[in-house]
Short mmCIF file of C-alpha atoms in Angstrom, two decimals:
data_model
loop_
_atom_site.label_atom_id
_atom_site.label_comp_id
_atom_site.label_asym_id
_atom_site.label_seq_id
_atom_site.Cartn_x
_atom_site.Cartn_y
_atom_site.Cartn_z
CA MET A 1 0.00 0.00 0.00
CA ALA A 2 2.84 2.40 0.85
CA SER A 3 4.67 1.65 -2.40
CA SER A 4 1.48 2.19 -4.41
CA THR A 5 0.92 5.56 -2.74
CA GLY A 6 4.52 6.56 -3.43
CA GLU A 7 4.18 5.63 -7.11
CA LYS A 8 1.03 7.74 -7.42
CA GLN A 9 2.75 10.75 -5.85
CA VAL A 10 5.76 10.41 -8.17
CA SER A 11 3.50 10.08 -11.22
CA SER A 12 1.49 13.15 -10.14
CA GLN A 13 4.62 15.25 -9.61
CA LYS A 14 6.15 14.18 -12.92
CA TYR A 15 3.20 14.72 -15.23
CA GLY A 16 1.32 17.49 -13.43
CA ARG A 17 -2.37 18.06 -13.68
CA PHE A 18 -2.83 16.14 -16.93
CA GLY A 19 -0.47 13.31 -15.98
CA ASN A 20 -2.93 10.50 -15.28
CA GLU A 21 -5.11 11.32 -18.28
CA ASN A 22 -2.05 11.43 -20.55
CA LEU A 23 -0.80 8.07 -19.32
CA ILE A 24 -4.18 6.40 -19.81
CA MET A 25 -4.78 7.83 -23.26
CA SER A 26 -1.17 7.20 -24.36
CA SER A 27 -1.51 3.53 -23.46
CA ARG A 28 -4.80 3.31 -25.33
CA GLY A 29 -3.34 5.06 -28.36
CA ALA A 30 -0.34 2.75 -28.34
CA ASN A 31 -2.62 -0.27 -28.20
CA ASP A 32 -4.72 1.06 -31.08
CA ASP A 33 -1.66 1.65 -33.27
CA SER A 34 0.25 -1.51 -32.48
CA ASN A 35 -2.69 -3.95 -32.33
CA PRO A 36 -5.60 -2.45 -34.27
CA ARG A 37 -8.76 -4.49 -34.31
CA ASP A 38 -9.69 -5.75 -37.75
CA GLY A 39 -13.07 -6.46 -39.30
CA GLY A 40 -12.78 -10.17 -38.51
CA ASP A 41 -13.42 -9.67 -34.81
CA VAL A 42 -17.07 -8.71 -35.29
CA GLY A 43 -18.83 -11.89 -34.24
CA CYS A 44 -21.17 -14.17 -36.09
CA CYS A 45 -23.62 -11.45 -37.13
CA GLY A 46 -20.74 -9.41 -38.43
CA TYR A 47 -19.58 -12.24 -40.66
CA ILE A 48 -23.07 -12.70 -42.01
CA LEU A 49 -23.43 -9.00 -42.84
CA TRP A 50 -19.96 -8.98 -44.39
CA PHE A 51 -20.81 -11.96 -46.62
CA LEU A 52 -24.16 -10.48 -47.67
CA SER A 53 -22.47 -7.18 -48.52
CA LEU A 54 -19.97 -8.96 -50.76
CA VAL A 55 -22.83 -10.78 -52.50
CA VAL A 56 -24.63 -7.49 -53.15
CA ILE A 57 -21.43 -5.93 -54.48
CA ALA A 58 -20.90 -8.88 -56.84
CA LEU A 59 -24.49 -8.78 -58.09
CA THR A 60 -24.45 -5.04 -58.75
CA PHE A 61 -20.98 -4.96 -60.28
CA PRO A 62 -19.73 -2.63 -61.79
CA PHE A 63 -22.26 -0.11 -60.46
CA SER A 64 -21.28 -0.94 -56.90
CA LEU A 65 -17.79 0.43 -57.49
CA CYS A 66 -19.20 3.95 -57.17
CA LEU A 67 -19.96 3.20 -53.52
CA CYS A 68 -16.99 0.96 -52.76
CA ILE A 69 -14.05 2.99 -54.08
CA LYS A 70 -13.19 6.24 -52.32
CA VAL A 71 -10.42 8.80 -52.82
CA VAL A 72 -8.56 10.96 -50.31
CA GLN A 73 -6.21 13.79 -51.16
CA GLU A 74 -2.48 13.94 -50.49
CA TYR A 75 -3.06 16.01 -47.35
CA GLU A 76 -5.86 13.77 -46.00
CA ARG A 77 -6.17 10.39 -44.27
CA ALA A 78 -9.22 8.16 -43.89
CA VAL A 79 -9.95 6.32 -40.65
CA ILE A 80 -12.24 3.35 -41.43
CA PHE A 81 -14.54 1.57 -38.98
CA ARG A 82 -16.22 -1.75 -39.77
CA LEU A 83 -19.31 -2.33 -37.67
CA GLY A 84 -17.94 0.14 -35.15
CA ARG A 85 -14.48 -1.42 -34.95
CA LEU A 86 -11.25 0.05 -36.28
CA ILE A 87 -10.00 -2.05 -39.18
CA ALA A 88 -6.43 -3.28 -39.54
CA GLY A 89 -3.80 -1.07 -41.12
CA GLY A 90 -4.75 2.20 -39.46
CA ALA A 91 -5.58 5.26 -41.54
CA LYS A 92 -5.79 4.90 -45.32
CA GLY A 93 -4.48 7.26 -47.94
CA PRO A 94 -3.52 9.16 -49.86
CA GLY A 95 -5.15 7.90 -53.03
CA LEU A 96 -7.74 5.14 -53.55
CA PHE A 97 -9.11 2.81 -50.89
CA PHE A 98 -11.89 0.25 -50.76
CA ILE A 99 -14.82 0.09 -48.34
CA ILE A 100 -17.83 -2.22 -48.02
CA PRO A 101 -21.07 -0.25 -48.08
CA CYS A 102 -23.54 -0.62 -45.22
CA ILE A 103 -20.99 -2.03 -42.77
CA ASP A 104 -18.05 0.36 -43.24
CA SER A 105 -17.88 4.03 -42.28
CA TYR A 106 -14.94 6.34 -42.60
CA THR A 107 -13.85 9.79 -41.44
CA LYS A 108 -11.48 12.07 -43.32
CA VAL A 109 -8.75 13.81 -41.31
CA ASP A 110 -6.80 16.79 -42.61
CA ILE A 111 -3.11 16.51 -41.67
CA ARG A 112 -2.06 19.97 -42.84
CA THR A 113 -0.79 22.56 -40.37
CA VAL A 114 -3.64 24.54 -38.84
CA SER A 115 -3.32 27.94 -37.17
CA PHE A 116 -5.78 29.65 -34.87
CA ASP A 117 -5.87 32.74 -32.70
CA VAL A 118 -6.26 32.31 -28.97
CA PRO A 119 -8.88 34.87 -27.84
CA PRO A 120 -7.56 37.67 -25.58
CA GLN A 121 -7.28 36.32 -22.06
CA GLU A 122 -7.61 38.49 -18.96
CA VAL A 123 -4.65 37.39 -16.86
CA LEU A 124 -3.71 38.44 -13.33
CA THR A 125 0.08 38.41 -13.19
CA LYS A 126 2.22 37.43 -10.25
CA ASP A 127 2.63 41.09 -9.21
CA SER A 128 -1.17 41.65 -9.27
CA VAL A 129 -1.45 43.44 -12.63
CA THR A 130 -4.36 42.66 -14.95
CA VAL A 131 -3.34 42.35 -18.61
CA ALA A 132 -5.05 41.07 -21.76
CA VAL A 133 -2.87 38.67 -23.76
CA ASP A 134 -3.61 36.90 -27.03
CA ALA A 135 -1.53 34.36 -28.94
CA VAL A 136 -1.45 32.27 -32.13
CA VAL A 137 -0.92 28.49 -32.18
CA TYR A 138 0.22 26.30 -35.09
CA TYR A 139 -0.49 22.56 -34.91
CA ARG A 140 -1.13 19.57 -37.14
CA VAL A 141 -2.52 16.05 -36.86
CA GLN A 142 0.38 13.64 -36.46
CA ASN A 143 -1.67 10.46 -35.99
CA ALA A 144 -5.07 10.43 -37.69
CA THR A 145 -6.27 7.32 -35.88
CA MET A 146 -5.57 8.70 -32.42
CA SER A 147 -7.17 12.05 -33.26
CA ILE A 148 -10.44 10.21 -33.98
CA THR A 149 -10.45 7.43 -31.40
CA ASN A 150 -8.90 9.17 -28.37
CA VAL A 151 -10.75 12.51 -28.35
CA GLU A 152 -14.18 13.61 -29.53
CA ASP A 153 -13.09 16.85 -31.26
CA SER A 154 -9.33 17.27 -31.42
CA ASN A 155 -9.48 20.76 -32.94
CA ARG A 156 -11.82 22.19 -30.31
CA SER A 157 -9.96 20.43 -27.48
CA THR A 158 -6.66 21.90 -28.67
CA ARG A 159 -8.13 25.41 -28.78
CA LEU A 160 -9.56 25.18 -25.27
CA LEU A 161 -6.34 23.71 -23.92
CA ALA A 162 -4.29 26.51 -25.53
CA ALA A 163 -6.42 29.20 -23.87
CA THR A 164 -6.18 27.49 -20.49
CA THR A 165 -2.42 26.98 -20.78
CA LEU A 166 -1.94 30.64 -21.73
CA ARG A 167 -3.71 31.79 -18.56
CA ASN A 168 -1.93 29.30 -16.33
CA VAL A 169 1.56 30.10 -17.62
CA LEU A 170 1.21 33.88 -17.58
CA GLY A 171 -0.31 33.77 -14.10
CA THR A 172 3.08 32.67 -12.74
CA LYS A 173 5.03 35.52 -14.39
CA ASN A 174 5.60 39.15 -13.46
CA LEU A 175 4.61 41.92 -15.85
CA SER A 176 8.25 42.69 -16.64
CA GLU A 177 8.89 39.03 -17.49
CA ILE A 178 5.85 38.89 -19.78
CA LEU A 179 7.03 41.98 -21.68
CA SER A 180 10.70 41.00 -21.96
CA GLU A 181 10.64 37.17 -22.16
CA ARG A 182 8.01 36.46 -24.79
CA GLU A 183 10.14 33.96 -26.67
CA THR A 184 10.90 31.95 -23.54
CA ILE A 185 7.24 31.89 -22.55
CA SER A 186 6.25 30.81 -26.07
CA HIS A 187 8.68 27.85 -26.02
CA TYR A 188 7.45 26.83 -22.56
CA MET A 189 3.82 26.92 -23.71
CA GLN A 190 4.68 24.93 -26.83
CA GLY A 191 6.29 22.20 -24.74
CA ASN A 192 3.30 21.98 -22.38
CA LEU A 193 0.75 21.89 -25.20
CA ASP A 194 2.72 19.33 -27.19
CA GLU A 195 2.97 17.05 -24.17
CA CYS A 196 -0.75 17.29 -23.37
CA THR A 197 -1.96 16.84 -26.96
CA ASP A 198 0.37 13.95 -27.80
CA PRO A 199 -2.22 11.29 -26.75
CA TRP A 200 -4.67 12.97 -29.16
CA GLY A 201 -2.33 12.55 -32.12
CA ILE A 202 -1.74 16.32 -32.27
CA ARG A 203 1.66 17.95 -32.58
CA VAL A 204 1.97 21.62 -31.60
CA GLU A 205 4.61 23.13 -33.89
CA ARG A 206 4.73 26.75 -32.74
CA VAL A 207 3.23 29.17 -30.23
CA GLU A 208 3.62 32.93 -30.48
CA ILE A 209 2.38 35.64 -28.12
CA LYS A 210 0.89 38.34 -30.33
CA ASP A 211 0.03 41.27 -28.10
CA VAL A 212 0.04 42.30 -24.44
CA ARG A 213 -2.52 45.01 -23.72
CA LEU A 214 -2.11 46.97 -20.51
CA PRO A 215 -4.79 49.06 -18.73
CA VAL A 216 -4.85 52.75 -19.69
CA GLN A 217 -4.02 53.92 -16.17
CA LEU A 218 -1.03 51.59 -16.04
CA GLN A 219 0.18 52.85 -19.42
CA ARG A 220 0.03 56.44 -18.16
CA ALA A 221 1.87 55.53 -14.97
CA MET A 222 4.60 53.72 -16.92
CA ALA A 223 4.91 56.67 -19.33
CA ALA A 224 5.24 59.12 -16.42
CA GLU A 225 7.84 56.88 -14.81
CA ALA A 226 9.85 56.65 -18.03
CA GLU A 227 9.65 60.42 -18.55
CA ALA A 228 10.82 61.08 -14.99
CA ALA A 229 13.73 58.68 -15.50
CA ARG A 230 14.72 60.45 -18.74
CA GLU A 231 14.59 63.87 -17.05
CA ALA A 232 16.72 62.60 -14.18
CA ARG A 233 19.32 61.25 -16.61
CA ALA A 234 19.30 64.56 -18.52
CA LYS A 235 19.91 66.55 -15.34
CA VAL A 236 22.78 64.27 -14.35
CA ILE A 237 24.35 64.63 -17.80
CA ALA A 238 23.96 68.43 -17.68
CA ALA A 239 25.53 68.57 -14.23
CA GLU A 240 28.47 66.46 -15.39
CA GLY A 241 28.91 68.80 -18.37
CA GLU A 242 28.91 71.90 -16.11
CA GLN A 243 31.49 70.25 -13.88
CA LYS A 244 33.80 69.47 -16.79
CA ALA A 245 33.30 72.97 -18.26
CA SER A 246 34.17 74.65 -14.94
CA ARG A 247 37.37 72.64 -14.71
CA SER A 248 38.31 73.66 -18.25
CA LEU A 249 37.57 77.34 -17.48
CA LYS A 250 39.68 77.12 -14.37
CA GLU A 251 42.63 75.77 -16.34
CA ALA A 252 42.13 78.46 -19.00
CA ALA A 253 42.08 81.20 -16.32
CA GLU A 254 45.34 79.90 -14.87
CA VAL A 255 46.94 80.01 -18.31
CA LEU A 256 45.72 83.59 -18.95
CA THR A 257 47.00 84.70 -15.54
CA GLU A 258 50.48 83.55 -16.40
CA ALA A 259 50.44 85.49 -19.71
CA PRO A 260 48.48 88.84 -19.47
CA ALA A 261 49.03 89.51 -23.18
CA ALA A 262 46.98 86.42 -23.98
CA LEU A 263 43.93 88.10 -22.45
CA GLN A 264 44.29 91.03 -24.85
CA LEU A 265 44.52 88.62 -27.76
CA ARG A 266 41.34 86.96 -26.54
CA TYR A 267 39.60 90.37 -26.53
CA LEU A 268 40.67 91.02 -30.10
CA GLN A 269 39.47 87.58 -31.18
CA THR A 270 36.05 88.26 -29.62
CA LEU A 271 35.81 91.60 -31.46
CA ASN A 272 36.69 89.87 -34.72
CA THR A 273 33.93 87.32 -34.17
CA ILE A 274 31.35 90.04 -33.45
CA SER A 275 32.30 92.15 -36.48
CA ALA A 276 32.11 89.13 -38.81
CA GLU A 277 28.36 88.90 -38.15
CA LYS A 278 27.77 92.44 -39.57
CA ASN A 279 26.28 93.87 -36.42
CA SER A 280 25.71 97.61 -35.98
CA THR A 281 26.64 97.46 -32.32
CA ILE A 282 30.23 96.83 -31.28
CA ILE A 283 31.04 95.89 -27.71
CA PHE A 284 34.53 96.84 -26.63
CA PRO A 285 35.50 95.25 -23.32
CA LEU A 286 37.71 97.24 -20.96
CA PRO A 287 40.10 95.64 -18.53
CA ILE A 288 39.11 95.87 -14.89
CA ASP A 289 42.62 97.09 -14.04
CA LEU A 290 42.07 100.21 -16.16
CA LEU A 291 38.99 101.18 -14.17
CA GLN A 292 40.62 100.66 -10.81
CA SER A 293 42.55 103.93 -11.06
CA PHE A 294 39.33 105.95 -11.59
CA ILE A 295 37.62 104.24 -8.70
CA SER A 296 40.53 104.94 -6.33
CA ARG A 297 40.58 108.66 -7.30
CA LYS A 298 36.85 108.99 -6.66
CA ASP A 299 37.19 107.44 -3.23
CA SER A 300 40.03 109.80 -2.28
#
């Protein structure tokens, strides 16, 4: 009893929520593929109906060929049931195949890649932010027999499972992770979907997150935060520029102090720059030392 309980716990931890269902349906699918039941295992009444059908086909030949010979396209497969039982050989096609009217029924399965849009899902992220996320899923039927015998509607089941998986996966992520790690989330979702749909004969080829829509208030708050961060960086850059400029001016002042004639040359260069612009006003700077003598006389 203890060992059985331990095995159940290990199986539950390994395969998650869909573990037991996957194991059961995988074993059934494996049995259907490896040992399919043929039309001979239909009992006495089945043999009688089979013989009578052959007699009718022989009597109405060649008109009966219109009902006996069927065609499936290159991208299709036909799953045939004889008196409710799957016949030997699995799915038929592409091309011609033969059925016995009245006792045989068949279902066509398209094995081309199918894409569908996952409707926008309202998801509450790990940091308690509500976002609307939609995605696109690409899948195809890998085993036509399993897609008919193991699930009622493989297409609808895959769509519902994709929507549920999208909500479950995004519910464990923060908003920043959803916005920056889309590719990682897409690969993780693809792996989960492919594992869950494998017993249905479905292979999920690709999952892409299309859009992440945020609430309007959150968009405004994020825009204000980004603008404040840009203004802070601009102020820091301006302050660093003023600091470097003041150091350069200090070094220039020290150089001019050592050579007073250089200051006069700087004055002349400034006058040349002003006159080159064809201005009617000319500013002539006077040295402070020249005005000191007038100020001292006035004080005396």
